CSV table of C-alpha atoms and ligand atoms in Angstrom, one decimal:
chain,number,residue,atom,x,y,z
T,1,MET,CA,14.6,7.2,-25.7
T,2,SER,CA,13.1,3.8,-25.6
T,3,GLY,CA,16.4,2.0,-26.0
T,4,LEU,CA,17.1,3.3,-22.5
T,5,ALA,CA,14.3,1.6,-20.8
T,6,LYS,CA,12.7,-1.8,-20.5
T,7,ALA,CA,10.0,-3.7,-18.8
T,8,SER,CA,10.5,-7.3,-17.9
T,9,ALA,CA,8.4,-10.0,-16.2
T,10,ASP,CA,9.6,-12.8,-14.1
T,11,TRP,CA,7.1,-15.6,-14.9
T,12,ARG,CA,8.3,-17.7,-12.1
T,13,ARG,CA,6.8,-15.2,-9.8
T,14,LEU,CA,3.5,-15.2,-11.7
T,15,ALA,CA,3.4,-19.0,-11.4
T,16,HIS,CA,4.2,-18.7,-7.7
T,17,ASN,CA,1.3,-16.2,-7.2
T,18,VAL,CA,-1.1,-18.4,-9.1
T,19,GLU,CA,-0.3,-21.3,-6.9
T,20,VAL,CA,-0.4,-19.3,-3.7
T,21,LEU,CA,-3.8,-17.8,-4.6
T,22,ALA,CA,-5.2,-21.1,-5.7
T,23,ALA,CA,-4.3,-22.6,-2.3
T,24,VAL,CA,-5.9,-19.7,-0.5
T,25,ALA,CA,-9.1,-19.9,-2.6
T,26,GLY,CA,-9.5,-23.7,-2.6
T,27,VAL,CA,-11.6,-23.4,-5.8
T,28,PRO,CA,-10.7,-23.1,-9.5
T,29,MET,CA,-9.4,-19.7,-10.7
T,30,MET,CA,-10.1,-17.6,-13.8
T,31,ALA,CA,-6.9,-15.6,-14.2
T,32,MET,CA,-7.7,-12.1,-15.3
T,33,VAL,CA,-5.3,-11.2,-18.1
T,34,LYS,CA,-7.2,-8.3,-19.5
T,35,ALA,CA,-5.5,-5.0,-20.4
T,36,ASP,CA,-2.3,-6.9,-21.6
T,37,ALA,CA,-2.3,-8.8,-18.3
T,38,TYR,CA,-2.2,-5.5,-16.3
T,39,GLY,CA,0.7,-4.4,-18.5
T,40,HIS,CA,2.6,-7.7,-18.2
T,41,GLY,CA,1.9,-9.2,-21.7
T,42,MET,CA,-1.4,-11.0,-22.2
T,43,VAL,CA,-0.3,-14.0,-24.1
T,44,PRO,CA,2.8,-15.0,-22.1
T,45,ALA,CA,1.0,-14.3,-18.9
T,46,ALA,CA,-2.0,-16.4,-20.0
T,47,ARG,CA,0.2,-19.3,-20.9
T,48,VAL,CA,2.1,-19.1,-17.6
T,49,ALA,CA,-1.1,-18.9,-15.6
T,50,VAL,CA,-2.6,-21.9,-17.3
T,51,GLU,CA,0.5,-23.9,-16.9
T,52,ALA,CA,0.5,-23.0,-13.2
T,53,GLY,CA,-3.1,-24.3,-12.8
T,54,ALA,CA,-5.5,-21.5,-13.7
T,55,ALA,CA,-8.8,-23.1,-15.0
T,56,GLY,CA,-9.6,-20.2,-17.3
T,57,LEU,CA,-8.7,-16.8,-18.5
T,58,GLY,CA,-10.7,-13.6,-18.2
T,59,VAL,CA,-10.5,-10.6,-20.4
T,60,VAL,CA,-12.8,-7.7,-21.2
T,61,THR,CA,-13.0,-7.2,-25.0
T,62,LEU,CA,-13.9,-9.6,-27.8
T,63,ARG,CA,-10.6,-8.8,-29.4
T,64,GLU,CA,-8.6,-9.9,-26.4
T,65,ALA,CA,-10.6,-13.1,-26.1
T,66,TRP,CA,-10.1,-13.8,-29.8
T,67,GLN,CA,-6.3,-13.2,-29.5
T,68,LEU,CA,-6.2,-15.9,-26.8
T,69,LYS,CA,-8.6,-18.4,-28.1
T,70,ARG,CA,-7.3,-18.6,-31.6
T,71,ARG,CA,-3.9,-19.8,-30.3
T,72,PRO,CA,-3.6,-23.6,-30.6
T,73,ASP,CA,-2.0,-23.8,-27.2
T,74,LEU,CA,-5.0,-22.1,-25.5
T,75,ALA,CA,-7.8,-23.4,-27.7
T,76,GLU,CA,-8.9,-25.8,-25.0
T,77,THR,CA,-8.8,-23.3,-22.3
T,78,THR,CA,-11.9,-21.5,-21.1
T,79,VAL,CA,-11.7,-17.8,-22.2
T,80,MET,CA,-14.3,-15.4,-21.0
T,81,ALA,CA,-14.9,-11.9,-22.3
T,82,PHE,CA,-16.7,-9.6,-20.0
T,83,PHE,CA,-17.8,-6.8,-22.3
T,84,PHE,CA,-19.3,-6.5,-25.7
T,85,ALA,CA,-21.9,-4.2,-27.3
T,86,PRO,CA,-25.1,-5.8,-28.6
T,87,ASP,CA,-24.5,-6.6,-32.3
T,88,GLN,CA,-20.8,-5.9,-32.0
T,89,PRO,CA,-19.0,-7.1,-35.2
T,90,GLY,CA,-17.2,-10.3,-34.6
T,91,LEU,CA,-19.7,-11.6,-32.0
T,92,ALA,CA,-20.6,-14.7,-34.1
T,93,GLU,CA,-16.9,-15.4,-34.7
T,94,VAL,CA,-16.0,-15.4,-31.0
T,95,VAL,CA,-19.0,-17.5,-30.2
T,96,GLY,CA,-18.0,-19.9,-32.9
T,97,ALA,CA,-14.5,-20.0,-31.4
T,98,GLY,CA,-16.0,-21.1,-28.1
T,99,VAL,CA,-15.3,-17.9,-26.1
T,100,GLU,CA,-17.7,-17.6,-23.1
T,101,LEU,CA,-19.4,-14.3,-22.7
T,102,GLY,CA,-20.6,-12.2,-19.7
T,103,VAL,CA,-24.1,-11.0,-20.3
T,104,SER,CA,-25.3,-8.0,-18.4
T,105,SER,CA,-28.5,-7.0,-20.2
T,106,HIS,CA,-31.5,-8.3,-22.1
T,107,ALA,CA,-30.2,-6.7,-25.3
T,108,GLN,CA,-26.9,-8.5,-24.9
T,109,LEU,CA,-28.6,-11.8,-24.4
T,110,GLU,CA,-30.7,-11.4,-27.5
T,111,SER,CA,-27.7,-10.5,-29.6
T,112,VAL,CA,-25.6,-13.4,-28.3
T,113,ALA,CA,-28.4,-15.8,-29.0
T,114,ALA,CA,-28.7,-14.5,-32.6
T,115,ALA,CA,-24.9,-14.7,-33.0
T,116,ALA,CA,-25.0,-18.3,-31.8
T,117,ASP,CA,-27.6,-19.1,-34.4
T,118,ARG,CA,-25.3,-17.6,-37.0
T,119,ALA,CA,-22.3,-19.4,-35.7
T,120,GLY,CA,-24.2,-22.7,-35.6
T,121,ARG,CA,-23.0,-23.3,-32.1
T,122,PRO,CA,-24.6,-22.5,-28.7
T,123,ALA,CA,-23.0,-19.6,-26.9
T,124,ARG,CA,-21.8,-20.3,-23.3
T,125,VAL,CA,-22.9,-17.2,-21.3
T,126,HIS,CA,-22.5,-16.1,-17.7
T,127,LEU,CA,-25.4,-14.0,-16.5
T,128,LYS,CA,-24.3,-11.0,-14.4
T,129,GLY,CA,-26.6,-9.6,-11.8
T,130,ASP,CA,-25.9,-6.1,-10.4
T,131,THR,CA,-25.7,-6.8,-6.7
T,132,GLY,CA,-24.7,-3.3,-5.6
T,133,MET,CA,-21.7,-2.1,-7.6
T,134,SER,CA,-24.2,-0.2,-9.8
T,135,ARG,CA,-21.9,-0.5,-12.9
T,136,GLY,CA,-22.5,-3.5,-15.2
T,137,GLY,CA,-25.0,-6.3,-14.6
T,138,VAL,CA,-28.7,-6.7,-14.8
T,139,ALA,CA,-30.6,-4.5,-12.3
T,140,GLU,CA,-32.5,-6.4,-9.7
T,141,HIS,CA,-36.0,-5.6,-11.0
T,142,GLU,CA,-35.0,-7.2,-14.4
T,143,TRP,CA,-33.3,-10.3,-13.0
T,144,ALA,CA,-36.4,-12.6,-13.5
T,145,GLN,CA,-37.1,-11.3,-17.0
T,146,VAL,CA,-33.5,-11.9,-18.2
T,147,ALA,CA,-33.2,-15.2,-16.5
T,148,GLU,CA,-36.5,-16.4,-18.0
T,149,ALA,CA,-35.4,-15.2,-21.5
T,150,ALA,CA,-32.0,-17.0,-21.0
T,151,ALA,CA,-33.9,-20.2,-20.1
T,152,LYS,CA,-35.9,-20.0,-23.3
T,153,HIS,CA,-32.8,-19.5,-25.4
T,154,GLN,CA,-31.2,-22.4,-23.6
T,155,ALA,CA,-34.2,-24.6,-24.3
T,156,ALA,CA,-34.0,-23.6,-27.9
T,157,GLY,CA,-30.3,-24.5,-28.1
T,158,SER,CA,-28.9,-21.0,-28.7
T,159,VAL,CA,-27.3,-20.5,-25.3
T,160,VAL,CA,-25.9,-22.5,-22.4
T,161,VAL,CA,-26.0,-20.6,-19.2
T,162,ALA,CA,-22.6,-21.7,-17.9
T,163,GLY,CA,-22.3,-19.2,-15.1
T,164,ALA,CA,-24.0,-16.6,-12.8
T,165,TRP,CA,-21.8,-13.9,-11.4
T,166,SER,CA,-21.4,-10.4,-10.0
T,167,HIS,CA,-18.7,-8.1,-8.9
T,168,MET,CA,-18.0,-6.4,-5.5
T,169,ALA,CA,-17.5,-2.7,-4.9
T,170,CYS,CA,-15.8,-2.7,-1.5
T,171,ALA,CA,-14.1,-6.1,-1.1
T,172,ASP,CA,-10.8,-4.4,-0.2
T,173,GLU,CA,-12.5,-2.8,2.9
T,174,VAL,CA,-13.1,-5.7,5.2
T,175,GLY,CA,-16.2,-5.1,7.2
T,176,HIS,CA,-17.6,-2.6,4.9
T,177,PRO,CA,-21.4,-3.0,5.1
T,178,SER,CA,-21.8,-3.2,1.4
T,179,ASN,CA,-19.9,-6.5,1.3
T,180,ALA,CA,-22.6,-8.3,3.3
T,181,GLU,CA,-25.3,-6.6,1.3
T,182,GLN,CA,-23.8,-7.6,-2.0
T,183,LYS,CA,-23.4,-11.3,-0.9
T,184,ALA,CA,-27.1,-11.3,0.2
T,185,ALA,CA,-28.1,-9.8,-3.1
T,186,PHE,CA,-26.0,-12.4,-5.0
T,187,GLU,CA,-27.9,-15.1,-3.1
T,188,ARG,CA,-31.2,-13.6,-4.2
T,189,PHE,CA,-29.8,-13.4,-7.8
T,190,LEU,CA,-28.9,-17.1,-7.7
T,191,GLY,CA,-32.4,-17.8,-6.4
T,192,VAL,CA,-34.0,-16.0,-9.3
T,193,VAL,CA,-31.7,-17.8,-11.8
T,194,ALA,CA,-32.6,-21.2,-10.2
T,195,ALA,CA,-36.3,-20.3,-10.2
T,196,ALA,CA,-36.1,-19.8,-14.0
T,197,GLY,CA,-35.0,-23.4,-14.2
T,198,LEU,CA,-31.3,-22.6,-14.8
T,199,GLU,CA,-28.5,-24.5,-13.2
T,200,PRO,CA,-25.2,-22.7,-14.0
T,201,GLU,CA,-22.1,-24.7,-13.6
T,202,VAL,CA,-20.2,-21.9,-11.8
T,203,ARG,CA,-21.2,-19.1,-9.5
T,204,HIS,CA,-18.5,-16.4,-9.2
T,205,LEU,CA,-18.2,-13.1,-7.3
T,206,ALA,CA,-14.6,-12.7,-6.0
T,207,ASN,CA,-11.9,-10.4,-7.4
T,208,SER,CA,-8.5,-10.4,-5.7
T,209,ALA,CA,-9.6,-8.6,-2.6
T,210,ALA,CA,-12.7,-10.9,-2.0
T,211,LEU,CA,-10.6,-14.0,-2.8
T,212,ILE,CA,-8.1,-13.0,-0.1
T,213,ALA,CA,-10.3,-11.5,2.6
T,214,ASP,CA,-13.7,-13.2,2.3
T,215,PRO,CA,-14.2,-17.0,2.2
T,216,GLU,CA,-17.9,-16.6,1.7
T,217,ALA,CA,-17.4,-14.8,-1.6
T,218,ARG,CA,-15.3,-17.5,-3.3
T,219,TYR,CA,-18.2,-19.7,-4.5
T,220,ASP,CA,-17.1,-22.0,-7.4
T,221,LEU,CA,-14.6,-19.8,-9.2
T,222,VAL,CA,-12.4,-16.8,-8.3
T,223,ARG,CA,-11.3,-14.1,-10.6
T,224,PRO,CA,-8.1,-12.5,-9.3
T,225,GLY,CA,-6.3,-9.8,-11.3
T,226,ILE,CA,-4.0,-7.5,-9.4
T,227,ALA,CA,-3.0,-10.2,-6.9
T,228,LEU,CA,-1.7,-12.4,-9.7
T,229,TYR,CA,0.8,-9.7,-10.5
T,230,GLY,CA,2.0,-9.5,-7.0
T,231,TYR,CA,0.0,-6.8,-5.3
T,232,ASN,CA,-2.3,-7.5,-2.4
T,233,PRO,CA,-5.2,-5.0,-2.3
T,234,VAL,CA,-6.3,-5.9,1.3
T,235,PRO,CA,-4.3,-4.3,4.1
T,236,GLY,CA,-3.8,-6.7,7.0
T,237,PHE,CA,-4.3,-10.0,5.1
T,238,PRO,CA,-0.8,-11.1,4.4
T,239,VAL,CA,-0.3,-13.4,1.4
T,240,ASP,CA,3.1,-14.4,0.0
T,241,LEU,CA,2.8,-12.6,-3.3
T,242,ARG,CA,5.7,-11.4,-5.4
T,243,PRO,CA,5.7,-8.5,-7.9
T,244,VAL,CA,6.2,-9.9,-11.4
T,245,LEU,CA,7.0,-6.8,-13.4
T,246,GLU,CA,10.2,-4.7,-13.3
T,247,VAL,CA,10.7,-1.4,-15.0
T,248,ARG,CA,14.3,-0.2,-15.4
T,249,SER,CA,16.0,2.6,-17.2
T,250,VAL,CA,19.5,4.0,-17.2
T,251,VAL,CA,21.0,7.4,-16.3
T,252,MET,CA,21.3,9.4,-19.5
T,253,SER,CA,23.6,12.1,-18.2
T,254,VAL,CA,24.8,13.6,-14.9
T,255,LYS,CA,25.8,17.2,-14.0
T,256,ARG,CA,26.8,19.1,-11.0
T,257,LEU,CA,24.6,22.1,-10.1
T,258,PRO,CA,25.0,24.8,-7.5
T,259,ALA,CA,22.9,25.3,-4.4
T,260,GLY,CA,19.7,27.2,-5.1
T,261,THR,CA,19.2,25.9,-8.7
T,262,GLY,CA,15.6,25.4,-9.6
T,263,VAL,CA,14.8,22.0,-11.2
T,264,SER,CA,12.3,21.0,-13.9
T,265,TYR,CA,9.0,22.7,-14.9
T,266,GLY,CA,7.7,25.3,-12.6
T,267,HIS,CA,10.9,25.2,-10.4
T,268,THR,CA,8.8,23.5,-7.8
T,269,VAL,CA,12.0,22.5,-6.0
T,270,ARG,CA,15.4,24.2,-5.6
T,271,LEU,CA,18.6,22.4,-4.6
T,272,GLU,CA,19.3,23.0,-0.9
T,273,ARG,CA,23.0,22.3,-1.6
T,274,GLU,CA,25.3,21.7,-4.5
T,275,ALA,CA,24.5,18.3,-6.0
T,276,ASN,CA,25.1,15.8,-8.8
T,277,VAL,CA,21.8,15.4,-10.6
T,278,ALA,CA,21.0,12.5,-12.9
T,279,LEU,CA,18.7,12.7,-15.9
T,280,VAL,CA,16.5,9.6,-16.4
T,281,PRO,CA,14.9,9.3,-19.9
T,282,LEU,CA,11.4,8.1,-18.9
T,283,GLY,CA,8.4,10.3,-18.2
T,284,TYR,CA,4.6,10.4,-17.9
T,285,ALA,CA,4.2,9.4,-21.5
T,286,ASP,CA,5.9,6.2,-20.5
T,287,GLY,CA,3.6,5.8,-17.5
T,288,VAL,CA,5.7,7.4,-14.8
T,289,PRO,CA,2.9,9.1,-13.0
T,290,ARG,CA,3.2,12.9,-13.1
T,291,ALA,CA,1.1,13.0,-10.0
T,292,ALA,CA,4.0,11.4,-8.1
T,293,SER,CA,6.1,14.5,-8.7
T,294,GLY,CA,7.6,15.8,-5.4
T,295,ARG,CA,7.3,12.5,-3.7
T,296,ALA,CA,8.7,9.8,-6.0
T,297,GLU,CA,12.0,7.9,-5.5
T,298,VAL,CA,13.9,5.5,-7.7
T,299,TYR,CA,16.7,3.0,-6.9
T,300,LEU,CA,20.0,4.2,-8.4
T,301,ALA,CA,23.6,3.3,-7.6
T,302,GLY,CA,22.9,1.3,-4.5
T,303,LYS,CA,20.1,3.3,-2.9
T,304,ARG,CA,16.8,5.0,-3.1
T,305,ARG,CA,17.1,8.6,-4.3
T,306,ARG,CA,14.4,11.3,-4.6
T,307,VAL,CA,13.1,12.5,-7.9
T,308,LEU,CA,13.6,16.3,-8.1
T,309,GLY,CA,10.6,18.5,-9.1
T,310,ARG,CA,8.1,17.6,-11.7
T,311,ILE,CA,8.1,14.5,-13.7
T,312,CYS,CA,8.1,15.5,-17.4
T,313,MET,CA,6.6,13.8,-20.5
T,314,ASP,CA,9.9,12.1,-21.4
T,315,GLN,CA,12.3,12.5,-18.5
T,316,PHE,CA,12.9,13.3,-14.9
T,317,VAL,CA,15.8,14.3,-12.7
T,318,VAL,CA,17.2,12.5,-9.6
T,319,ASP,CA,19.1,14.0,-6.7
T,320,CYS,CA,22.4,12.1,-6.3
T,321,GLY,CA,24.0,14.3,-3.7
T,322,ASP,CA,27.7,14.0,-3.8
T,323,ASP,CA,27.8,10.5,-5.2
T,324,ALA,CA,29.7,10.1,-8.4
T,325,VAL,CA,26.9,8.5,-10.5
T,326,LYS,CA,27.8,7.9,-14.1
T,327,ALA,CA,25.7,7.9,-17.3
T,328,GLY,CA,24.6,4.4,-18.1
T,329,GLU,CA,24.0,3.5,-14.4
T,330,PRO,CA,20.9,1.3,-14.1
T,331,VAL,CA,17.8,2.9,-12.5
T,332,VAL,CA,15.0,0.8,-11.1
T,333,LEU,CA,11.6,2.4,-11.2
T,334,ILE,CA,9.6,-0.7,-10.3
T,335,GLY,CA,11.4,-3.8,-9.0
T,336,ALA,CA,11.1,-6.7,-6.6
T,337,GLY,CA,14.3,-6.1,-4.6
T,338,GLU,CA,14.3,-5.1,-1.0
T,339,GLN,CA,15.1,-1.4,-1.6
T,340,HIS,CA,13.4,-1.1,-5.0
T,341,PRO,CA,10.3,1.0,-5.4
T,342,ASP,CA,7.3,-1.1,-6.4
T,343,ALA,CA,3.9,-0.3,-7.9
T,344,ASP,CA,2.5,0.1,-4.4
T,345,ASP,CA,5.0,2.9,-3.7
T,346,TRP,CA,4.2,4.7,-7.0
T,347,SER,CA,0.5,4.4,-6.3
T,348,ALA,CA,0.9,5.9,-2.9
T,349,TRP,CA,3.0,8.8,-4.3
T,350,ALA,CA,0.5,9.4,-7.1
T,351,GLY,CA,-2.7,8.9,-5.1
T,352,THR,CA,-3.9,5.9,-7.1
T,353,ILE,CA,-3.7,2.0,-7.1
T,354,PRO,CA,-1.1,-0.3,-8.5
T,355,ASN,CA,-3.6,-1.5,-11.1
T,356,ASP,CA,-3.5,2.0,-12.6
T,357,VAL,CA,0.3,2.2,-12.4
T,358,LEU,CA,0.9,-1.2,-14.0
T,359,THR,CA,-1.6,-0.7,-16.8
T,360,GLY,CA,-0.3,2.8,-17.5
T,361,ILE,CA,3.2,1.8,-18.5
T,362,GLY,CA,3.5,3.4,-22.0
T,363,SER,CA,3.9,1.7,-25.3
T,364,ARG,CA,7.4,3.3,-25.8
T,365,VAL,CA,8.8,1.0,-23.0
T,366,PRO,CA,10.0,-2.2,-24.7
T,367,ARG,CA,8.7,-5.3,-23.0
T,368,LEU,CA,11.4,-8.0,-22.5
T,369,TRP,CA,9.1,-10.9,-21.5
T,370,ASN,CA,11.2,-13.6,-20.1
T,371,ARG,CA,10.7,-16.6,-17.9
T,372,GLY,CA,13.9,-15.9,-16.1
T,373,VAL,CA,15.6,-18.6,-18.3
T,374,GLY,CA,15.6,-16.7,-21.6
T,375,PRO,CA,13.4,-14.8,-24.0
T,376,VAL,CA,10.0,-16.0,-24.8
T,377,GLU,CA,8.0,-14.9,-27.8
T,378,GLY,CA,5.7,-12.1,-26.7
T,379,GLY,CA,2.9,-12.3,-29.2
J,1,LIG,C1,-10.6,-6.9,-13.6
J,1,LIG,C2,-11.6,-7.8,-13.1
J,1,LIG,C3,-11.4,-8.7,-12.0
J,1,LIG,C4,-10.1,-8.6,-11.3
J,1,LIG,O1,-10.0,-7.5,-10.4
J,1,LIG,P1,-8.8,-7.3,-9.3
J,1,LIG,O2,-9.3,-6.4,-8.4
J,1,LIG,O3,-7.7,-6.8,-10.2
J,1,LIG,O4,-8.5,-8.7,-8.8
J,1,LIG,C5,-12.3,-9.6,-11.6
J,1,LIG,N1,-13.5,-9.6,-12.3
J,1,LIG,C6,-13.8,-8.9,-13.3
J,1,LIG,C7,-15.1,-9.0,-14.0
J,1,LIG,C8,-12.9,-8.0,-13.8
J,1,LIG,O5,-13.2,-7.2,-14.9
């Protein structure tokens, strides 16, 4: 079925979003290109973001960081990996390659210092304090202990504390009390880091939402993800962002069915009147959210049309009324056109967020990464 679908990225729009967000932030940007750049293709997205002015690249796993850092064209770019397990294989190699590491525990700090000694090169680390997200990060009662241990390793030449950072839980809800609490906690964390004698080059706290909505959270570096790809997570704070990704398919077949016909699994819907129904060969295995069944729409033959009944694993059905739609007709699932559905629409239909929709696009959907001027190598 995959020959009947494709995902494409318009890199001019990504470059535009990088520039717009950099102007809003007024401080350097680490472009978050984890998770295949939210489904957009990690390497081409990273290259475009750096060309457009991003000061660094953020990913989660050591493997992602290695894939970026080993490329000659990104070797000089700051690449930061946010997660690793203490004693994870490959740690010395990525330290040796110059990847910067987020450190969220004493155990991680010790294993990075040991890896740096094996690599023969100090590890550049960013200490993460948990300021209220209650996910990763050193808990407040351990801040001093970890900062002092980092200072010792820095004095011994094993690590350089390049950054101090945290992550916000509610930045997309402007005025949520936890935002002020987290910023206050981050200030306390910076105080503890300074008291240990450390002077990190960068302090960073802001994801897309905090970058857009909260000037106090921007510090020395911002870490946008979803906004780079064209989706603004903060209602009421307009920014000129453009969706980068498009997902298209084609109609595989069309048939005319009588009024009263039940459609798709469970017959959750019956045709109210006789209609032409089109079969589209993409389903939840390709990332079309099953939870959007009953609400979703696609753009087909000049207008938005409703998806009938349940979205299946490999296909779904579209109500085309009396319109003479033909097999081979393009279908836009995610697009940037005025009438096209986008990842915000799908997330509203499925009860999720665009990050989830974009990162969920399945591996069967071929990615045609292009810059709008011709194909670019994807790997
Ligand atoms: C993913 C991620 C971000 C980006 O979050 P968005 O809400 O997509 O902007 C920022 N910082 C860290 C550490 C992340 O893992």
